[in-house]
Amino acid sequence: MTHTPVLVHAVLKLFDPRPGSRLLDATLGTGGHTRAFLAAAPQSEIVALDADHAALEQARQELEPSAGRVTYIHANFAHLKDSVIGGGILPPLFTHILFDLGLGSHQLADSERGYSFHTSGPLRMRYGLPALVPAQLPLLNWLERRLGHQPEVADLIARLTAEQLTELIRHYGEERYARSIAQAIKQPPPLRDAAALAERIVLSVPPRARHTRLHPATRTFLALRLAVNRELEALQCALPQAVSLLEPQGKVAVISFHSLEDRLVKHYFRQAQVAGLVTILTKKPLRPARREVTANPRARSAKLRAAVKT
């Protein structure tokens, strides 16, 4: 399955790459944005980072014609600066840094990861190397200490109480029916796969909420995925590191796909601007045009924010 990069033309217009540009693609995926950057700036160099080893290897194969211009690093962007320096990148400075926070088609299609409502994949939702940072919710840090490792979805369902699951689903998913969903999840028999989880969620919400544009399980699946991968915490750690890795007048752009991510990026850019670190380039987030959404429905919720280092 081919993954179409979201808002790629908007990113290139904002970045305006030139010969000699250096891009840090903090979320390589299968390489769509990197491929476009390479084509737009023929003498550019790219450092490409991803927590998902399978995605990194797929991108390496697809970008083979440009092998001499791309350096690959298998790492979570929560540890962006250490990963770049540890990878021997000299100088550790970039003209452009990009974060695309969406899941790739290859990840959604892999039933073994458990992201899809429609497959019998295991209750995992882990996408690669973990972010070794504290969770926003104390209950997740408590559970990690109990388990000796960061939990997967099956651990959350088995070890947390209905009350704790309610808190998690509200915090990371902003789900209005969090309590009834959490109570349903904890009911016997134990859930074994993602499709069964989605079905139980659908049955736990009021009938009027079962036939909306957004699948009833969307926010709960999002909450579980964010909790397992510490995605918000990783992003919160990564943004200041990204600014520190930019050359003067270097640009950072973030493509987000839900309100929690977008809010975090907006607030950080505002704080960094007040501190004199950056100037915001996008007064309001850029959204995909109707034509792009028609061609790639997954782009519908995408928002692009960018800033330039002062």
XYZ file of C-alpha atoms in Angstrom:
310
model
C 0.000 0.000 0.000
C 1.434 3.377 -1.058
C 1.433 6.132 1.518
C 0.659 9.553 0.082
C 2.497 12.362 1.919
C 0.067 14.914 3.328
C 0.345 18.644 2.561
C 3.586 18.032 0.683
C 3.145 21.031 -1.636
C 2.379 23.333 1.307
C 5.494 22.088 3.110
C 7.696 22.726 0.075
C 6.228 26.197 -0.422
C 6.904 27.091 3.227
C 10.371 25.551 3.247
C 11.474 26.815 -0.190
C 14.502 24.462 -0.191
C 17.624 25.495 -2.102
C 20.829 23.731 -3.172
C 22.775 22.986 -0.012
C 19.696 22.791 2.229
C 19.822 20.260 5.070
C 16.549 18.645 6.148
C 15.958 16.672 9.316
C 12.910 14.526 8.612
C 11.989 13.510 12.158
C 9.221 11.144 11.004
C 10.486 9.531 7.806
C 7.754 6.924 7.412
C 8.080 5.524 3.901
C 9.814 8.669 2.703
C 7.175 10.690 0.861
C 8.158 14.122 2.151
C 11.862 13.317 1.921
C 11.458 12.229 -1.702
C 9.741 15.518 -2.549
C 12.452 17.532 -0.772
C 15.202 15.686 -2.647
C 13.506 16.435 -5.965
C 12.923 20.102 -5.110
C 16.525 20.737 -4.034
C 18.845 18.453 -6.032
C 21.982 19.174 -3.965
C 20.289 18.971 -0.576
C 21.168 16.547 2.222
C 18.716 14.783 4.501
C 18.925 13.114 7.891
C 15.925 10.808 8.170
C 14.762 9.479 11.516
C 11.985 7.073 12.474
C 11.080 4.935 15.477
C 9.614 2.245 13.193
C 12.416 0.037 11.872
C 10.224 -1.539 9.178
C 9.291 1.888 7.807
C 12.921 2.986 7.878
C 14.029 -0.035 5.855
C 11.193 0.351 3.354
C 12.102 4.005 2.845
C 15.775 3.105 2.470
C 14.882 0.769 -0.406
C 12.540 3.241 -2.098
C 15.054 6.097 -1.789
C 17.983 4.000 -2.999
C 18.639 6.259 -6.043
C 19.406 9.083 -3.581
C 21.353 6.912 -1.138
C 24.372 9.215 -0.992
C 22.268 12.171 0.139
C 20.264 10.526 2.933
C 21.468 9.392 6.367
C 19.109 7.077 8.261
C 18.715 6.950 12.043
C 16.504 4.465 13.902
C 15.319 6.479 16.904
C 12.311 8.028 18.598
C 12.111 11.784 18.041
C 11.718 12.286 21.789
C 15.508 11.905 21.752
C 16.061 13.997 18.632
C 19.223 15.874 19.578
C 21.038 12.907 21.122
C 20.108 10.781 18.096
C 21.516 13.323 15.644
C 24.727 13.847 17.605
C 25.062 10.122 18.323
C 24.598 9.440 14.620
C 27.727 11.427 13.881
C 25.923 14.195 12.006
C 28.330 17.130 11.674
C 27.570 19.882 12.024
C 24.355 19.020 13.934
C 22.448 21.938 12.386
C 19.680 22.028 9.784
C 17.966 24.504 7.499
C 14.653 22.636 7.782
C 13.057 20.196 10.251
C 9.784 18.377 9.583
C 7.424 16.362 11.782
C 4.535 14.474 10.140
C 2.634 13.037 13.107
C 0.222 10.818 11.173
C 0.309 7.039 10.989
C 1.433 5.650 7.646
C -0.754 3.443 5.475
C 1.707 0.587 6.011
C 1.188 0.820 9.778
C -2.596 0.947 9.540
C -2.604 -2.007 7.148
C -0.437 -4.195 9.410
C -2.935 -6.222 11.436
C -0.209 -7.307 13.871
C 0.010 -3.745 15.214
C -3.669 -3.597 16.211
C -4.495 -0.105 14.904
C -7.464 -1.030 12.734
C -11.067 -1.402 13.907
C -11.621 -4.123 11.325
C -8.821 -6.637 11.896
C -8.230 -9.290 14.513
C -4.783 -7.943 15.326
C -3.335 -8.182 18.844
C -3.936 -5.396 21.341
C -0.527 -3.754 20.974
C -0.544 -0.398 19.075
C 3.197 -0.047 19.587
C 4.834 1.382 16.455
C 8.540 1.223 17.213
C 11.197 2.342 19.655
C 9.579 3.803 22.783
C 9.866 7.374 23.981
C 11.823 7.031 27.215
C 10.101 9.955 28.885
C 7.613 10.172 31.778
C 3.923 9.963 30.895
C 1.562 12.869 31.521
C -0.703 10.589 33.565
C 0.829 9.314 36.830
C -1.136 6.066 36.498
C 0.897 5.153 33.384
C 4.181 5.735 35.198
C 2.863 3.601 38.076
C 1.919 0.800 35.671
C 5.310 0.939 33.969
C 7.017 0.474 37.338
C 4.749 -2.495 38.092
C 5.385 -4.172 34.729
C 9.050 -3.280 34.364
C 8.406 -1.964 30.846
C 6.144 0.503 29.066
C 2.688 -1.070 28.680
C 0.944 -2.142 25.504
C -2.821 -1.864 25.039
C -3.433 -5.358 26.405
C -1.629 -4.329 29.608
C -3.763 -1.200 29.973
C -6.964 -3.191 29.583
C -5.882 -5.984 31.928
C -4.210 -3.932 34.676
C -6.156 -0.669 34.901
C -9.493 -0.316 36.654
C -12.543 1.057 34.863
C -12.008 4.344 36.689
C -8.374 4.532 35.557
C -9.314 3.660 31.974
C -11.944 6.399 32.079
C -9.281 8.915 33.088
C -6.942 7.727 30.331
C -9.586 7.823 27.578
C -10.721 11.294 28.634
C -7.179 12.655 28.875
C -5.747 11.318 25.623
C -8.940 10.936 23.582
C -11.252 13.710 24.809
C -14.029 11.116 24.566
C -17.388 12.216 26.006
C -18.497 8.604 26.597
C -15.254 7.604 28.312
C -16.927 6.181 31.419
C -19.366 3.877 29.633
C -16.649 2.777 27.195
C -14.207 1.989 30.011
C -16.843 0.036 31.916
C -17.664 -1.979 28.791
C -13.996 -2.703 28.114
C -13.621 -4.180 31.608
C -16.637 -6.466 31.273
C -16.043 -10.202 30.722
C -15.069 -11.992 28.601
C -11.566 -10.524 28.255
C -10.890 -8.794 24.951
C -8.456 -10.588 22.654
C -8.070 -8.405 19.567
C -8.611 -4.948 18.088
C -11.792 -5.815 16.201
C -13.448 -7.127 19.378
C -12.390 -3.973 21.227
C -13.912 -1.770 18.533
C -17.153 -3.756 18.543
C -17.491 -3.489 22.319
C -16.904 0.271 22.153
C -19.605 0.673 19.501
C -22.106 -1.203 21.665
C -21.246 0.888 24.737
C -22.150 4.295 23.280
C -25.710 5.614 22.792
C -27.389 4.549 19.516
C -27.293 8.131 18.196
C -23.471 8.067 18.460
C -23.068 4.865 16.449
C -23.840 6.282 13.026
C -21.773 9.452 12.813
C -19.005 10.350 10.334
C -16.411 9.486 12.985
C -16.306 5.812 13.946
C -17.371 5.473 17.621
C -14.068 3.779 18.494
C -11.851 6.472 16.946
C -11.190 8.546 20.054
C -10.656 5.532 22.303
C -8.206 3.922 19.870
C -6.418 7.271 19.640
C -6.229 7.544 23.432
C -4.809 4.043 23.801
C -2.272 4.622 21.009
C -1.126 7.950 22.455
C -0.785 6.410 25.906
C 1.163 3.366 24.733
C 3.593 5.333 22.562
C 3.771 8.473 24.746
C 3.262 10.474 21.564
C 2.284 13.776 23.170
C 5.097 13.531 25.685
C 7.576 12.745 22.890
C 6.395 15.741 20.860
C 6.647 18.011 23.890
C 10.266 16.912 24.331
C 11.104 17.099 20.624
C 9.975 20.623 19.725
C 12.542 22.537 21.841
C 15.240 20.153 20.615
C 14.215 20.837 17.020
C 14.566 24.592 17.466
C 18.018 24.105 19.006
C 19.061 22.074 15.935
C 18.037 24.781 13.454
C 20.450 27.179 11.837
C 19.516 30.874 12.177
C 16.572 31.455 9.812
C 15.996 27.701 9.705
C 12.395 26.514 9.569
C 10.475 23.871 11.513
C 7.093 22.532 10.399
C 4.685 20.143 12.111
C 1.772 18.308 10.494
C -0.713 17.192 13.163
C -3.911 15.176 12.868
C -5.912 15.808 16.031
C -6.599 18.636 18.429
C -4.287 17.491 21.238
C -1.246 17.510 18.951
C -2.214 20.757 17.260
C -2.830 22.492 20.590
C 0.564 21.407 21.887
C 2.353 22.685 18.762
C 0.435 25.976 18.795
C 1.246 26.636 22.446
C 4.923 25.756 22.052
C 5.374 28.003 19.012
C 3.675 30.868 20.875
C 5.904 30.402 23.913
C 9.015 30.168 21.736
C 8.020 33.333 19.888
C 7.514 35.237 23.156
C 10.957 34.014 24.250
C 12.468 35.382 21.046
C 13.472 31.968 19.719
C 11.223 31.805 16.646
C 8.793 33.767 14.528
C 5.571 31.960 13.670
C 5.026 31.586 9.911
C 1.454 30.272 10.052
C -0.927 32.610 11.866
C -3.550 29.907 11.404
C -2.757 26.295 10.540
C -2.700 25.403 6.857
C -5.253 22.783 5.807
C -5.351 20.508 2.756
C -7.382 21.680 -0.221
C -10.549 19.825 -1.160
C -8.749 18.240 -4.102
C -6.116 16.704 -1.809
C -8.744 15.390 0.614
C -10.662 13.818 -2.279
C -7.502 12.100 -3.501
C -6.314 11.182 -0.002
C -9.157 11.084 2.581
C -6.675 10.570 5.441
C -5.507 14.146 4.855
C -8.882 15.523 5.975
C -7.882 16.349 9.561
C -4.305 17.464 8.840
C -3.042 20.839 10.079
C 0.329 22.370 9.275
C 2.059 24.883 11.544
C 5.526 26.324 10.964
C 8.023 28.724 12.502
C 11.396 30.214 11.580
C 14.316 30.491 14.003
C 15.264 34.087 14.767
